[in-house]
Amino acid sequence: MNAIPQGWRPAVAAISLLWVATLAAAGMVFLAQTLLARRLGPDDYGLFASSLATVTMIAPLAGFGLSQFRLKAYGSEGWDADRWMRPALRFSLLTTLLALALVVGWALLGAAGDAGTRTTLLWLAPMVPGLFAVDFVGSKLRLEERHGALALWQLLLPGGRLAIALLAWTAAAASAAQVALGHGLLAILVAAVAIPQLSAMQAGRMRLKGHGPRRMEPPPPSPGVRELWSQAWAYGLSAALYPVFFQVGTVLLKYLGGNAHAGRYGIALAVMTAIYLFPATVYQKYLLSRLHRWAVHDPERFRGAYRTGNAAMLAAGIATGATLALVAPWLVPRVFGAAYGEVATLLQVMSICVPLRFLSTAVGSALLTRDHMRYRVNAMLAATLAAVLLNLWLVPRHQALGAAWATAAAEALLLLAMWRGARRLTREAGSGGDAR
């Protein structure tokens, strides 16, 4: 007897495909980080890691949440959401140029006294349009439910990063600036590969799933950029806050503790990033476009997916966090070398974050739909502010260990805020309000 019900097989197959690709991407990133950490050493690797963290904190300003808004718009409006395409293109161009200007401005002014940081930041600046391209094409493929193409697309950037690390490992000499240059060229390549997908979407050649064939009549009138901003700002602010929430410790360690501390903490974050890819795959790459559609058109199915997801993510998070705490002291010195021995302690502290993050991803999925983003943004803002303040307090006293505890406390606060928001929706549903 087949253990998988007939109706679940397409979902299991799609999630399995995306999860295999995610594991491969995580493995590539992990191996790339390992090679670079061992090749460059804590100081030079810390310079590269903190500079990359700075750029990735600024990069979400490019597009400012349009990919998330696009999933919501097409999920609720169907083909009528084509009306957002024209203002979205103008908005994307303006915000990408703004993000690039901020990176270059910080490199030239904020890091003016540090030639190594300035050069590394300038070479990494193309990561802004590169990451925007990854996000844009990923949202298009999710709307089309082209899981095979999405799996391949999400391997492009990690594969390139691994190739750069291998070149640095085999080169006679390697520096943070050279590695940053490689990442900048890779980002330009990714952006170029994304252009045909952008052109296809602009020309109306998208195979939207879940809403039937495209209707022959034209979409509603195209709104202006101001109206787009009023609809998308919450998604953009949420996307901009997350890298600050997650990466602020690396950046502050560089400026308050030095490159070596930032390098060790950057390794711990690389491991955590690989682990967090699992809930991100399930929700961002597979479920999110469906949740937007079900929240409007099939609320009972939405609630069932929400309850099942919470239980599954909590169980997976506890198991993964416990495994990380047990294997970190054995794994770190064998993989990264004796110079990174402190990372094992950091990972044991941050193993607390794993079940918190897994569950908050599931609980928070209810707040990504319909009109609940305002609460989600306020929750993310509070958690990010807590992360910044805790890092400012703990990093000068305890260096990387302080950043690890600050991250764990901020993750707990974020989960509490998401849970309270979801409870509010449950109460609304019980009183006959809109809990979708």
Coordinates of C-alpha atoms in Angstrom, one line a residue:
M1 CA 0.0 0.0 0.0
N2 CA 1.3 3.4 -0.9
A3 CA 1.9 5.5 2.2
I4 CA 1.4 8.8 0.4
P5 CA -2.2 9.8 -0.3
Q6 CA -3.0 10.4 -4.0
G7 CA -3.8 14.1 -3.6
W8 CA -0.6 14.7 -1.7
R9 CA 1.8 13.3 -4.2
P10 CA 2.3 16.4 -6.4
A11 CA 3.0 18.5 -3.2
V12 CA 5.4 16.0 -1.8
A13 CA 7.2 15.7 -5.2
A14 CA 7.5 19.5 -5.5
I15 CA 8.7 20.1 -2.0
S16 CA 11.2 17.2 -2.3
L17 CA 12.6 18.6 -5.5
L18 CA 12.9 22.1 -4.0
W19 CA 14.4 20.6 -0.8
V20 CA 17.0 18.6 -2.7
A21 CA 18.0 21.8 -4.6
T22 CA 18.0 23.7 -1.3
L23 CA 20.3 21.1 0.3
A24 CA 22.6 21.3 -2.7
A25 CA 22.6 25.1 -2.5
A26 CA 23.2 25.0 1.2
G27 CA 26.0 22.5 0.7
M28 CA 27.6 24.8 -1.9
V29 CA 27.4 27.9 0.3
F30 CA 28.7 26.0 3.3
L31 CA 31.7 24.5 1.3
A32 CA 32.4 27.9 -0.2
Q33 CA 32.4 29.6 3.3
T34 CA 34.6 26.8 4.6
L35 CA 37.2 27.1 1.8
L36 CA 37.3 30.9 2.1
A37 CA 37.5 30.8 5.9
R38 CA 40.5 28.4 5.8
R39 CA 42.1 30.2 2.8
L40 CA 41.8 33.8 4.0
G41 CA 42.1 33.3 7.8
P42 CA 40.0 35.0 10.5
D43 CA 41.1 38.6 9.7
D44 CA 40.7 38.7 5.9
Y45 CA 37.7 36.4 6.0
G46 CA 36.1 38.7 8.6
L47 CA 36.7 41.7 6.3
F48 CA 35.0 39.9 3.4
A49 CA 32.1 38.5 5.6
S50 CA 31.3 41.8 7.3
S51 CA 31.4 43.7 3.9
L52 CA 29.1 41.1 2.4
A53 CA 26.8 41.4 5.4
T54 CA 26.7 45.2 4.9
V55 CA 25.8 44.9 1.2
T56 CA 23.1 42.2 1.9
M57 CA 21.6 44.5 4.6
I58 CA 21.2 47.3 2.0
A59 CA 20.3 45.1 -1.0
P60 CA 16.6 44.5 0.0
L61 CA 16.0 48.2 -0.7
A62 CA 16.2 47.2 -4.4
G63 CA 12.6 46.4 -5.3
F64 CA 11.6 47.0 -1.7
G65 CA 9.4 43.9 -1.3
L66 CA 7.9 43.8 -4.8
S67 CA 8.5 40.1 -5.1
Q68 CA 6.4 39.4 -2.0
F69 CA 3.8 41.9 -3.1
R70 CA 3.7 40.3 -6.5
L71 CA 2.8 36.9 -5.0
K72 CA 0.0 38.5 -3.0
A73 CA -1.3 40.5 -5.9
Y74 CA -1.5 37.6 -8.3
G75 CA -2.8 35.3 -5.6
S76 CA -5.7 37.5 -4.8
E77 CA -6.3 39.3 -8.2
G78 CA -5.3 36.6 -10.7
W79 CA -4.5 37.9 -14.2
D80 CA -5.8 41.3 -13.2
A81 CA -2.5 41.8 -11.3
D82 CA -0.8 42.4 -14.7
R83 CA -1.9 46.0 -14.0
W84 CA 0.9 46.4 -11.5
M85 CA 3.7 45.5 -13.9
R86 CA 4.4 48.9 -15.4
P87 CA 4.7 50.9 -12.1
A88 CA 6.6 48.0 -10.6
L89 CA 9.3 48.3 -13.3
R90 CA 9.8 52.0 -12.6
F91 CA 9.8 51.5 -8.9
S92 CA 12.3 48.7 -9.2
L93 CA 14.7 50.8 -11.2
L94 CA 14.5 53.7 -8.8
T95 CA 15.0 51.6 -5.6
T96 CA 17.9 49.6 -7.2
L97 CA 19.7 52.8 -8.0
L98 CA 19.1 54.1 -4.5
A99 CA 20.5 50.9 -2.9
L100 CA 23.6 51.0 -5.2
A101 CA 24.1 54.7 -4.2
L102 CA 24.0 53.7 -0.5
V103 CA 26.6 51.0 -0.9
V104 CA 28.9 53.2 -2.9
G105 CA 28.3 56.1 -0.6
W106 CA 29.2 54.0 2.5
A107 CA 32.3 52.7 0.8
L108 CA 33.6 56.1 -0.1
L109 CA 32.5 58.0 3.0
G110 CA 31.7 55.6 5.9
A111 CA 34.8 53.5 5.2
A112 CA 37.0 56.3 3.9
G113 CA 39.7 55.5 6.5
D114 CA 39.9 51.8 5.7
A115 CA 41.2 51.1 2.2
G116 CA 40.5 47.4 2.5
T117 CA 36.9 47.8 3.5
R118 CA 36.3 50.5 0.8
T119 CA 37.7 48.3 -2.0
T120 CA 35.8 45.2 -0.8
L121 CA 32.5 47.1 -0.6
L122 CA 32.9 48.6 -4.1
W123 CA 33.6 45.2 -5.7
L124 CA 30.6 43.8 -3.9
A125 CA 28.2 46.6 -5.0
P126 CA 26.9 44.6 -8.0
M127 CA 25.4 42.1 -5.6
V128 CA 22.5 44.6 -5.2
P129 CA 21.1 44.1 -8.7
G130 CA 22.2 40.5 -8.6
L131 CA 20.2 39.7 -5.5
F132 CA 17.2 41.6 -6.9
A133 CA 17.4 39.5 -10.0
V134 CA 17.4 36.3 -8.0
D135 CA 14.4 37.5 -6.0
F136 CA 12.4 38.6 -9.1
V137 CA 12.9 35.5 -11.2
G138 CA 12.2 33.3 -8.1
S139 CA 8.8 35.0 -7.6
K140 CA 7.9 34.6 -11.3
L141 CA 8.7 30.8 -11.2
R142 CA 6.7 30.4 -8.0
L143 CA 3.7 32.0 -9.6
E144 CA 4.1 29.6 -12.5
E145 CA 4.7 26.7 -10.2
R146 CA 7.7 25.7 -12.3
H147 CA 9.4 23.9 -9.5
G148 CA 12.1 22.3 -11.6
A149 CA 13.2 25.6 -13.1
L150 CA 13.0 27.2 -9.6
A151 CA 15.2 24.5 -8.2
L152 CA 17.8 25.1 -10.9
W153 CA 17.6 28.9 -10.6
Q154 CA 18.3 28.8 -6.8
L155 CA 21.5 26.8 -7.5
L156 CA 23.0 29.5 -9.8
L157 CA 24.3 31.9 -7.2
P158 CA 25.5 29.3 -4.7
G159 CA 27.2 27.4 -7.5
G160 CA 29.0 30.5 -8.6
R161 CA 30.1 31.3 -5.0
L162 CA 31.5 27.8 -4.7
A163 CA 33.4 28.3 -8.0
I164 CA 34.9 31.5 -6.7
A165 CA 36.0 29.8 -3.4
L166 CA 37.6 27.0 -5.3
L167 CA 39.5 29.5 -7.4
A168 CA 40.7 31.3 -4.3
W169 CA 41.7 27.9 -2.7
T170 CA 43.8 26.9 -5.6
A171 CA 45.3 30.4 -6.4
A172 CA 48.8 31.2 -5.3
A173 CA 47.5 34.2 -3.3
A174 CA 44.0 35.3 -2.4
S175 CA 42.6 38.3 -0.6
A176 CA 39.2 39.6 0.5
A177 CA 39.2 42.2 -2.3
Q178 CA 39.8 39.5 -4.9
V179 CA 37.0 37.3 -3.6
A180 CA 34.7 40.3 -3.5
L181 CA 35.6 41.1 -7.1
G182 CA 34.6 37.5 -8.1
H183 CA 31.3 37.9 -6.3
G184 CA 30.6 41.2 -8.1
L185 CA 31.2 39.7 -11.5
L186 CA 29.0 36.7 -10.5
A187 CA 26.2 39.1 -9.6
I188 CA 26.5 40.9 -13.0
L189 CA 26.2 37.5 -14.7
V190 CA 23.1 36.5 -12.7
A191 CA 21.4 39.8 -13.5
A192 CA 22.1 39.3 -17.2
V193 CA 20.7 35.8 -17.1
A194 CA 17.5 37.2 -15.5
I195 CA 16.8 39.7 -18.3
P196 CA 14.9 37.3 -20.5
Q197 CA 12.6 36.4 -17.6
L198 CA 11.9 40.1 -16.9
S199 CA 11.2 40.7 -20.6
A200 CA 8.8 37.8 -20.7
M201 CA 6.9 39.0 -17.7
Q202 CA 6.7 42.5 -19.1
A203 CA 5.4 41.2 -22.4
G204 CA 2.7 39.2 -20.7
R205 CA 4.3 35.8 -21.4
M206 CA 3.7 34.3 -17.9
R207 CA 2.0 31.0 -17.2
L208 CA 0.2 31.9 -14.0
K209 CA -1.1 28.8 -12.2
G210 CA -4.3 28.5 -10.2
H211 CA -6.4 31.1 -12.0
G212 CA -7.3 29.4 -15.3
P213 CA -6.3 30.7 -18.8
R214 CA -5.5 34.3 -19.4
R215 CA -8.7 36.3 -20.2
M216 CA -8.8 38.1 -23.5
E217 CA -10.0 41.4 -22.2
P218 CA -7.3 43.9 -21.0
P219 CA -6.4 44.2 -17.3
P220 CA -7.8 47.1 -15.3
P221 CA -6.0 50.5 -15.7
S222 CA -2.4 50.5 -14.5
P223 CA -2.0 52.4 -11.2
G224 CA 0.7 54.9 -10.4
V225 CA 3.9 54.4 -8.4
R226 CA 2.3 56.1 -5.4
E227 CA -0.5 53.6 -5.3
L228 CA 2.0 50.7 -5.7
W229 CA 4.0 52.1 -2.8
S230 CA 0.9 52.2 -0.6
Q231 CA 0.3 48.5 -1.3
A232 CA 3.9 47.3 -1.2
W233 CA 5.6 49.3 1.5
A234 CA 4.9 46.8 4.2
Y235 CA 6.4 43.9 2.2
G236 CA 9.5 46.1 1.5
L237 CA 10.0 47.2 5.0
S238 CA 9.7 43.6 6.2
A239 CA 12.3 42.5 3.6
A240 CA 14.6 45.3 4.5
L241 CA 14.4 44.6 8.3
Y242 CA 15.3 40.9 8.1
P243 CA 18.9 41.2 7.0
V244 CA 19.5 43.9 9.7
F245 CA 17.8 41.6 12.3
F246 CA 20.0 38.7 11.2
Q247 CA 23.3 40.3 10.1
V248 CA 23.7 43.3 12.4
G249 CA 26.0 41.3 14.8
T250 CA 28.5 40.6 12.1
V251 CA 28.7 44.3 11.1
L252 CA 29.0 45.6 14.7
L253 CA 31.6 43.0 15.5
K254 CA 33.8 44.3 12.7
Y255 CA 33.6 47.9 14.0
L256 CA 33.5 47.1 17.7
G257 CA 35.6 44.0 17.9
G258 CA 37.7 43.7 14.8
N259 CA 37.7 41.6 11.6
A260 CA 38.7 38.3 13.4
H261 CA 35.7 38.3 15.7
A262 CA 33.4 39.2 12.7
G263 CA 35.0 36.3 10.8
R264 CA 34.2 33.7 13.5
Y265 CA 30.7 35.0 14.0
G266 CA 30.2 35.0 10.2
I267 CA 31.0 31.3 10.1
A268 CA 28.4 30.6 12.7
L269 CA 25.8 32.6 10.7
A270 CA 26.7 30.7 7.5
V271 CA 25.8 27.5 9.3
M272 CA 22.6 28.9 10.6
T273 CA 21.7 30.3 7.2
A274 CA 22.1 26.8 5.7
I275 CA 19.8 25.4 8.4
Y276 CA 17.2 28.1 7.9
L277 CA 16.9 27.2 4.2
F278 CA 14.6 24.4 5.1
P279 CA 11.6 26.4 6.4
A280 CA 12.4 29.1 3.8
T281 CA 12.0 26.4 1.1
V282 CA 8.7 25.1 2.4
Y283 CA 7.1 28.5 2.9
Q284 CA 8.8 31.0 0.5
K285 CA 9.5 28.7 -2.5
Y286 CA 6.5 26.4 -2.3
L287 CA 3.6 27.4 0.0
L288 CA 3.6 31.2 -0.1
S289 CA 1.9 31.8 -3.5
R290 CA -0.6 29.1 -2.6
L291 CA -1.3 30.6 0.9
H292 CA -2.1 33.9 -0.8
R293 CA -4.6 32.2 -3.1
W294 CA -6.1 30.0 -0.4
A295 CA -6.5 32.9 2.0
V296 CA -8.9 34.6 -0.4
H297 CA -10.5 31.7 -2.3
D298 CA -10.3 28.6 0.1
P299 CA -9.9 29.7 3.8
E300 CA -10.6 26.3 5.2
R301 CA -7.7 24.8 3.2
F302 CA -5.6 27.8 4.4
R303 CA -6.3 27.1 8.0
G304 CA -5.5 23.4 7.6
A305 CA -2.2 24.1 6.0
Y306 CA -1.4 26.6 8.8
R307 CA -2.1 24.2 11.6
T308 CA -0.2 21.3 10.0
G309 CA 2.7 23.6 9.2
N310 CA 3.1 24.8 12.8
A311 CA 3.3 21.3 14.2
A312 CA 5.7 20.0 11.6
M313 CA 8.0 23.0 11.9
L314 CA 8.2 22.8 15.7
A315 CA 9.1 19.1 15.6
A316 CA 11.7 19.7 12.8
G317 CA 13.2 22.7 14.6
I318 CA 13.6 20.9 17.9
A319 CA 15.3 17.9 16.3
T320 CA 17.6 20.1 14.2
G321 CA 18.6 22.4 17.0
A322 CA 19.4 19.5 19.3
T323 CA 21.5 17.8 16.6
L324 CA 23.4 21.1 16.0
A325 CA 24.2 21.5 19.7
L326 CA 25.5 17.9 19.9
V327 CA 27.7 17.9 16.8
A328 CA 29.1 21.4 16.8
P329 CA 32.1 20.7 19.2
W330 CA 33.1 17.8 17.0
L331 CA 32.3 19.3 13.6
V332 CA 33.8 22.8 13.8
P333 CA 37.5 22.1 14.4
R334 CA 37.5 19.3 11.7
V335 CA 35.8 21.5 9.1
F336 CA 37.0 25.0 9.7
G337 CA 40.3 24.4 11.6
A338 CA 41.6 25.3 15.1
A339 CA 41.5 29.0 14.4
Y340 CA 37.7 28.9 14.5
G341 CA 37.3 26.8 17.6
E342 CA 35.1 29.5 19.3
V343 CA 32.5 28.9 16.6
A344 CA 31.4 25.6 18.3
T345 CA 30.4 27.5 21.4
L346 CA 28.6 30.1 19.2
L347 CA 26.6 27.4 17.4
Q348 CA 25.6 25.7 20.7
V349 CA 24.1 29.0 21.9
M350 CA 22.5 29.7 18.5
S351 CA 21.0 26.2 18.4
I352 CA 18.3 27.7 20.6
C353 CA 17.4 29.8 17.6
V354 CA 16.6 26.8 15.4
P355 CA 13.2 25.8 16.8
L356 CA 12.3 29.5 17.4
R357 CA 13.0 30.3 13.7
F358 CA 11.3 27.2 12.3
L359 CA 8.1 27.9 14.4
S360 CA 8.1 31.7 13.8
T361 CA 8.3 31.0 10.0
A362 CA 5.2 28.8 10.2
V363 CA 3.2 31.0 12.6
G364 CA 4.2 34.2 10.7
S365 CA 2.9 32.8 7.4
A366 CA -0.6 33.8 8.4
L367 CA 0.5 37.4 8.7
L368 CA 1.9 37.5 5.1
T369 CA -1.6 37.2 3.6
R370 CA -4.5 39.6 3.0
D371 CA -4.2 42.8 5.1
H372 CA -2.1 41.5 8.1
M373 CA 1.3 42.8 6.9
R374 CA 1.1 45.9 9.0
Y375 CA 1.2 43.9 12.2
R376 CA 4.0 41.7 10.8
V377 CA 6.1 44.7 10.0
N378 CA 5.6 46.1 13.5
A379 CA 6.6 42.8 15.0
M380 CA 9.7 42.6 12.7
L381 CA 10.6 46.2 13.6
A382 CA 10.4 45.5 17.3
A383 CA 12.5 42.4 17.0
T384 CA 15.1 44.2 14.8
L385 CA 15.3 47.1 17.2
A386 CA 15.8 44.6 20.1
A387 CA 18.5 42.8 18.0
V388 CA 20.4 46.1 17.4
L389 CA 20.2 47.3 21.0
L390 CA 21.1 43.9 22.5
N391 CA 24.1 43.7 20.1
L392 CA 25.2 47.2 21.1
W393 CA 25.0 46.2 24.7
L394 CA 26.5 42.7 24.6
V395 CA 29.1 42.8 21.8
P396 CA 31.5 45.3 23.5
R397 CA 31.3 43.1 26.7
H398 CA 31.4 39.6 25.2
Q399 CA 32.3 39.9 21.5
A400 CA 31.0 37.2 19.3
L401 CA 29.3 35.3 22.2
G402 CA 27.4 38.4 23.1
A403 CA 26.2 38.6 19.5
A404 CA 25.0 35.0 19.6
W405 CA 23.0 35.6 22.8
A406 CA 21.5 38.8 21.3
T407 CA 20.4 36.9 18.3
A408 CA 18.8 34.1 20.4
A409 CA 16.9 36.7 22.5
A410 CA 15.7 38.6 19.4
E411 CA 14.5 35.3 17.8
A412 CA 12.5 34.6 20.9
L413 CA 10.9 38.0 20.8
L414 CA 10.0 37.7 17.1
L415 CA 8.3 34.3 17.7
L416 CA 6.3 35.8 20.6
A417 CA 5.2 38.7 18.5
M418 CA 4.2 36.4 15.6
W419 CA 2.3 34.1 18.0
R420 CA 0.4 37.1 19.4
G421 CA -0.6 38.2 15.9
A422 CA -1.8 34.8 14.9
R423 CA -3.8 34.5 18.2
R424 CA -5.5 37.7 17.3
L425 CA -6.5 36.3 13.9
T426 CA -7.9 33.2 15.7
R427 CA -10.0 35.4 18.0
E428 CA -11.3 37.3 15.0
A429 CA -12.3 34.1 13.3
G430 CA -14.1 32.9 16.4
S431 CA -16.1 36.1 16.6
G432 CA -17.0 36.0 12.9
G433 CA -14.3 38.5 11.8
D434 CA -12.0 38.1 8.9
A435 CA -9.2 35.7 9.9
R436 CA -7.9 35.0 6.5

